[in-house]
PDB file of C-alpha atoms in Angstrom:
ATOM      1  CA  UNK A   1     -36.324  52.880 -49.433  1.00 48.00           C
ATOM      2  CA  UNK A   2     -38.717  52.009 -46.645  1.00 51.00           C
ATOM      3  CA  UNK A   3     -42.410  51.670 -47.160  1.00 50.00           C
ATOM      4  CA  UNK A   4     -44.963  53.300 -44.922  1.00 51.00           C
ATOM      5  CA  UNK A   5     -46.187  49.921 -43.651  1.00 54.00           C
ATOM      6  CA  UNK A   6     -42.826  49.159 -42.035  1.00 58.00           C
ATOM      7  CA  UNK A   7     -42.523  52.522 -40.286  1.00 78.00           C
ATOM      8  CA  UNK A   8     -45.067  51.853 -37.466  1.00 84.00           C
ATOM      9  CA  UNK A   9     -43.422  48.491 -36.828  1.00 86.00           C
ATOM     10  CA  UNK A  10     -39.996  50.110 -36.517  1.00 90.00           C
ATOM     11  CA  UNK A  11     -41.403  52.812 -34.251  1.00 91.00           C
ATOM     12  CA  UNK A  12     -42.971  50.139 -32.046  1.00 91.00           C
ATOM     13  CA  UNK A  13     -39.679  48.240 -32.008  1.00 92.00           C
ATOM     14  CA  UNK A  14     -37.711  51.392 -31.105  1.00 93.00           C
ATOM     15  CA  UNK A  15     -40.148  52.237 -28.283  1.00 93.00           C
ATOM     16  CA  UNK A  16     -40.012  48.677 -26.892  1.00 93.00           C
ATOM     17  CA  UNK A  17     -36.203  48.632 -27.178  1.00 94.00           C
ATOM     18  CA  UNK A  18     -35.951  51.941 -25.280  1.00 95.00           C
ATOM     19  CA  UNK A  19     -38.269  50.506 -22.602  1.00 95.00           C
ATOM     20  CA  UNK A  20     -36.093  47.381 -22.439  1.00 94.00           C
ATOM     21  CA  UNK A  21     -32.912  49.442 -22.037  1.00 95.00           C
ATOM     22  CA  UNK A  22     -34.490  51.545 -19.277  1.00 96.00           C
ATOM     23  CA  UNK A  23     -35.677  48.446 -17.404  1.00 95.00           C
ATOM     24  CA  UNK A  24     -32.268  46.767 -17.668  1.00 95.00           C
ATOM     25  CA  UNK A  25     -30.469  49.946 -16.607  1.00 95.00           C
ATOM     26  CA  UNK A  26     -32.690  50.409 -13.554  1.00 94.00           C
ATOM     27  CA  UNK A  27     -32.466  46.722 -12.603  1.00 94.00           C
ATOM     28  CA  UNK A  28     -28.683  46.588 -12.935  1.00 94.00           C
ATOM     29  CA  UNK A  29     -28.261  49.719 -10.814  1.00 95.00           C
ATOM     30  CA  UNK A  30     -30.653  48.330  -8.191  1.00 94.00           C
ATOM     31  CA  UNK A  31     -28.639  45.104  -7.960  1.00 94.00           C
ATOM     32  CA  UNK A  32     -25.335  46.996  -7.964  1.00 92.00           C
ATOM     33  CA  UNK A  33     -26.361  49.307  -5.134  1.00 92.00           C
ATOM     34  CA  UNK A  34     -27.764  46.335  -3.219  1.00 91.00           C
ATOM     35  CA  UNK A  35     -24.432  44.538  -3.517  1.00 89.00           C
ATOM     36  CA  UNK A  36     -22.600  47.698  -2.446  1.00 89.00           C
ATOM     37  CA  UNK A  37     -24.772  48.069   0.651  1.00 86.00           C
ATOM     38  CA  UNK A  38     -24.353  44.398   1.570  1.00 86.00           C
ATOM     39  CA  UNK A  39     -20.562  44.670   1.384  1.00 82.00           C
ATOM     40  CA  UNK A  40     -20.223  48.139   2.923  1.00 82.00           C
ATOM     41  CA  UNK A  41     -22.969  47.315   5.416  1.00 76.00           C
ATOM     42  CA  UNK A  42     -20.581  44.919   7.125  1.00 73.00           C
ATOM     43  CA  UNK A  43     -18.551  47.835   8.453  1.00 72.00           C
ATOM     44  CA  UNK A  44     -21.390  49.470  10.429  1.00 75.00           C
ATOM     45  CA  UNK A  45     -22.409  46.042  11.756  1.00 73.00           C
ATOM     46  CA  UNK A  46     -18.890  45.520  13.087  1.00 71.00           C
ATOM     47  CA  UNK A  47     -18.857  49.012  14.580  1.00 74.00           C
ATOM     48  CA  UNK A  48     -22.215  48.390  16.301  1.00 72.00           C
ATOM     49  CA  UNK A  49     -20.896  45.120  17.683  1.00 70.00           C
ATOM     50  CA  UNK A  50     -17.782  46.820  19.090  1.00 69.00           C
ATOM     51  CA  UNK A  51     -20.054  49.478  20.597  1.00 72.00           C
ATOM     52  CA  UNK A  52     -22.239  46.764  22.192  1.00 69.00           C
ATOM     53  CA  UNK A  53     -19.238  44.987  23.695  1.00 68.00           C
ATOM     54  CA  UNK A  54     -17.582  48.239  24.714  1.00 68.00           C
ATOM     55  CA  UNK A  55     -14.369  49.805  23.425  1.00 65.00           C
ATOM     56  CA  UNK A  56     -12.422  49.045  26.614  1.00 67.00           C
ATOM     57  CA  UNK A  57     -13.416  45.362  26.585  1.00 66.00           C
ATOM     58  CA  UNK A  58     -12.251  44.790  22.998  1.00 62.00           C
ATOM     59  CA  UNK A  59      -9.038  43.029  24.031  1.00 64.00           C
ATOM     60  CA  UNK A  60     -11.119  40.570  26.039  1.00 62.00           C
ATOM     61  CA  UNK A  61     -13.359  39.819  23.080  1.00 57.00           C
ATOM     62  CA  UNK A  62     -10.385  39.320  20.790  1.00 57.00           C
ATOM     63  CA  UNK A  63      -8.735  36.739  23.020  1.00 58.00           C
ATOM     64  CA  UNK A  64     -11.591  35.244  25.029  1.00 63.00           C
ATOM     65  CA  UNK A  65     -14.584  35.383  22.608  1.00 63.00           C
ATOM     66  CA  UNK A  66     -17.526  35.842  24.982  1.00 65.00           C
ATOM     67  CA  UNK A  67     -21.000  34.602  24.149  1.00 70.00           C
ATOM     68  CA  UNK A  68     -22.029  37.987  22.799  1.00 71.00           C
ATOM     69  CA  UNK A  69     -19.342  37.708  20.149  1.00 70.00           C
ATOM     70  CA  UNK A  70     -20.606  34.295  19.021  1.00 74.00           C
ATOM     71  CA  UNK A  71     -24.138  35.646  18.895  1.00 79.00           C
ATOM     72  CA  UNK A  72     -23.011  38.691  16.893  1.00 75.00           C
ATOM     73  CA  UNK A  73     -21.074  36.528  14.413  1.00 76.00           C
ATOM     74  CA  UNK A  74     -24.072  34.255  13.850  1.00 84.00           C
ATOM     75  CA  UNK A  75     -26.385  37.249  13.467  1.00 84.00           C
ATOM     76  CA  UNK A  76     -24.054  38.957  10.974  1.00 81.00           C
ATOM     77  CA  UNK A  77     -23.637  35.762   8.949  1.00 83.00           C
ATOM     78  CA  UNK A  78     -27.397  35.167   8.845  1.00 88.00           C
ATOM     79  CA  UNK A  79     -28.048  38.750   7.768  1.00 85.00           C
ATOM     80  CA  UNK A  80     -25.413  38.674   5.026  1.00 85.00           C
ATOM     81  CA  UNK A  81     -26.670  35.331   3.691  1.00 89.00           C
ATOM     82  CA  UNK A  82     -30.237  36.687   3.676  1.00 92.00           C
ATOM     83  CA  UNK A  83     -29.219  39.850   1.808  1.00 90.00           C
ATOM     84  CA  UNK A  84     -27.161  37.930  -0.756  1.00 91.00           C
ATOM     85  CA  UNK A  85     -30.043  35.514  -1.382  1.00 94.00           C
ATOM     86  CA  UNK A  86     -32.328  38.531  -1.820  1.00 94.00           C
ATOM     87  CA  UNK A  87     -29.916  39.949  -4.395  1.00 94.00           C
ATOM     88  CA  UNK A  88     -29.885  36.585  -6.167  1.00 95.00           C
ATOM     89  CA  UNK A  89     -33.692  36.619  -6.272  1.00 96.00           C
ATOM     90  CA  UNK A  90     -33.624  40.155  -7.739  1.00 95.00           C
ATOM     91  CA  UNK A  91     -31.107  38.967 -10.331  1.00 95.00           C
ATOM     92  CA  UNK A  92     -33.389  36.091 -11.342  1.00 95.00           C
ATOM     93  CA  UNK A  93     -36.326  38.491 -11.648  1.00 96.00           C
ATOM     94  CA  UNK A  94     -34.240  40.830 -13.827  1.00 95.00           C
ATOM     95  CA  UNK A  95     -33.213  37.891 -16.010  1.00 95.00           C
ATOM     96  CA  UNK A  96     -36.870  36.889 -16.446  1.00 95.00           C
ATOM     97  CA  UNK A  97     -37.700  40.486 -17.387  1.00 95.00           C
ATOM     98  CA  UNK A  98     -34.858  40.481 -19.923  1.00 94.00           C
ATOM     99  CA  UNK A  99     -36.083  37.243 -21.492  1.00 94.00           C
ATOM    100  CA  UNK A 100     -39.639  38.606 -21.713  1.00 95.00           C
ATOM    101  CA  UNK A 101     -38.496  41.828 -23.378  1.00 94.00           C
ATOM    102  CA  UNK A 102     -36.263  39.985 -25.837  1.00 92.00           C
ATOM    103  CA  UNK A 103     -39.117  37.644 -26.787  1.00 92.00           C
ATOM    104  CA  UNK A 104     -41.374  40.670 -27.378  1.00 92.00           C
ATOM    105  CA  UNK A 105     -38.671  42.370 -29.455  1.00 91.00           C
ATOM    106  CA  UNK A 106     -38.186  39.219 -31.544  1.00 92.00           C
ATOM    107  CA  UNK A 107     -41.953  39.009 -32.108  1.00 91.00           C
ATOM    108  CA  UNK A 108     -42.134  42.650 -33.218  1.00 89.00           C
ATOM    109  CA  UNK A 109     -39.228  42.195 -35.607  1.00 88.00           C
ATOM    110  CA  UNK A 110     -40.644  38.927 -36.913  1.00 84.00           C
ATOM    111  CA  UNK A 111     -37.631  36.840 -35.984  1.00 81.00           C
ATOM    112  CA  UNK A 112     -38.558  33.322 -34.890  1.00 80.00           C
ATOM    113  CA  UNK A 113     -37.883  32.424 -31.282  1.00 70.00           C
ATOM    114  CA  UNK A 114     -34.583  30.754 -30.659  1.00 69.00           C
ATOM    115  CA  UNK A 115     -34.938  27.023 -30.429  1.00 68.00           C
ATOM    116  CA  UNK A 116     -32.202  24.819 -29.188  1.00 68.00           C
ATOM    117  CA  UNK A 117     -31.096  22.382 -31.878  1.00 68.00           C
ATOM    118  CA  UNK A 118     -31.450  18.769 -30.966  1.00 72.00           C
ATOM    119  CA  UNK A 119     -28.026  17.509 -30.126  1.00 75.00           C
ATOM    120  CA  UNK A 120     -26.815  14.488 -31.986  1.00 73.00           C
ATOM    121  CA  UNK A 121     -25.810  11.523 -29.888  1.00 76.00           C
ATOM    122  CA  UNK A 122     -22.191  11.704 -28.897  1.00 74.00           C
ATOM    123  CA  UNK A 123     -19.979   9.464 -30.980  1.00 70.00           C
ATOM    124  CA  UNK A 124     -17.296   8.474 -28.546  1.00 69.00           C
ATOM    125  CA  UNK A 125     -15.514   6.359 -31.135  1.00 69.00           C
ATOM    126  CA  UNK A 126     -15.471   9.129 -33.742  1.00 68.00           C
ATOM    127  CA  UNK A 127     -12.074  10.354 -32.663  1.00 65.00           C
ATOM    128  CA  UNK A 128      -9.411   7.728 -32.627  1.00 64.00           C
ATOM    129  CA  UNK A 129      -5.703   7.983 -32.956  1.00 63.00           C
ATOM    130  CA  UNK A 130      -4.339   6.967 -36.295  1.00 59.00           C
ATOM    131  CA  UNK A 131      -2.836   3.552 -36.139  1.00 60.00           C
ATOM    132  CA  UNK A 132       0.072   4.564 -38.312  1.00 61.00           C
ATOM    133  CA  UNK A 133       3.513   3.368 -37.516  1.00 57.00           C
ATOM    134  CA  UNK A 134       6.482   5.416 -38.457  1.00 54.00           C
TER     135      UNK A 134
END
């Protein structure tokens, strides 16, 4: 049976956990929609480029690649790289938020922070084939 002293701590933990879930849900949806718009956004960019070149001149662009096509390709590539790097930055920010929330949740629960164990030096000679002869 729980004591009354633990109840406020559990309520605080439940409130912080709900806040954490809401933040992660919103962040994941924001990144997901951003990725969707980067990928689907390529289609309108191609349509705009065809419109700029002109629908009747498309066969000339396909076989002769005028300067406008090279400019459009470079512009599209730069824009896509920029948007993907922006999504990566949002992902790093969401990861930092996750780590902060998890540290706060561990502190509320009283669980010590995870520490990486010191790795023992690698014993390269520890595994050797048996020198048995059959």
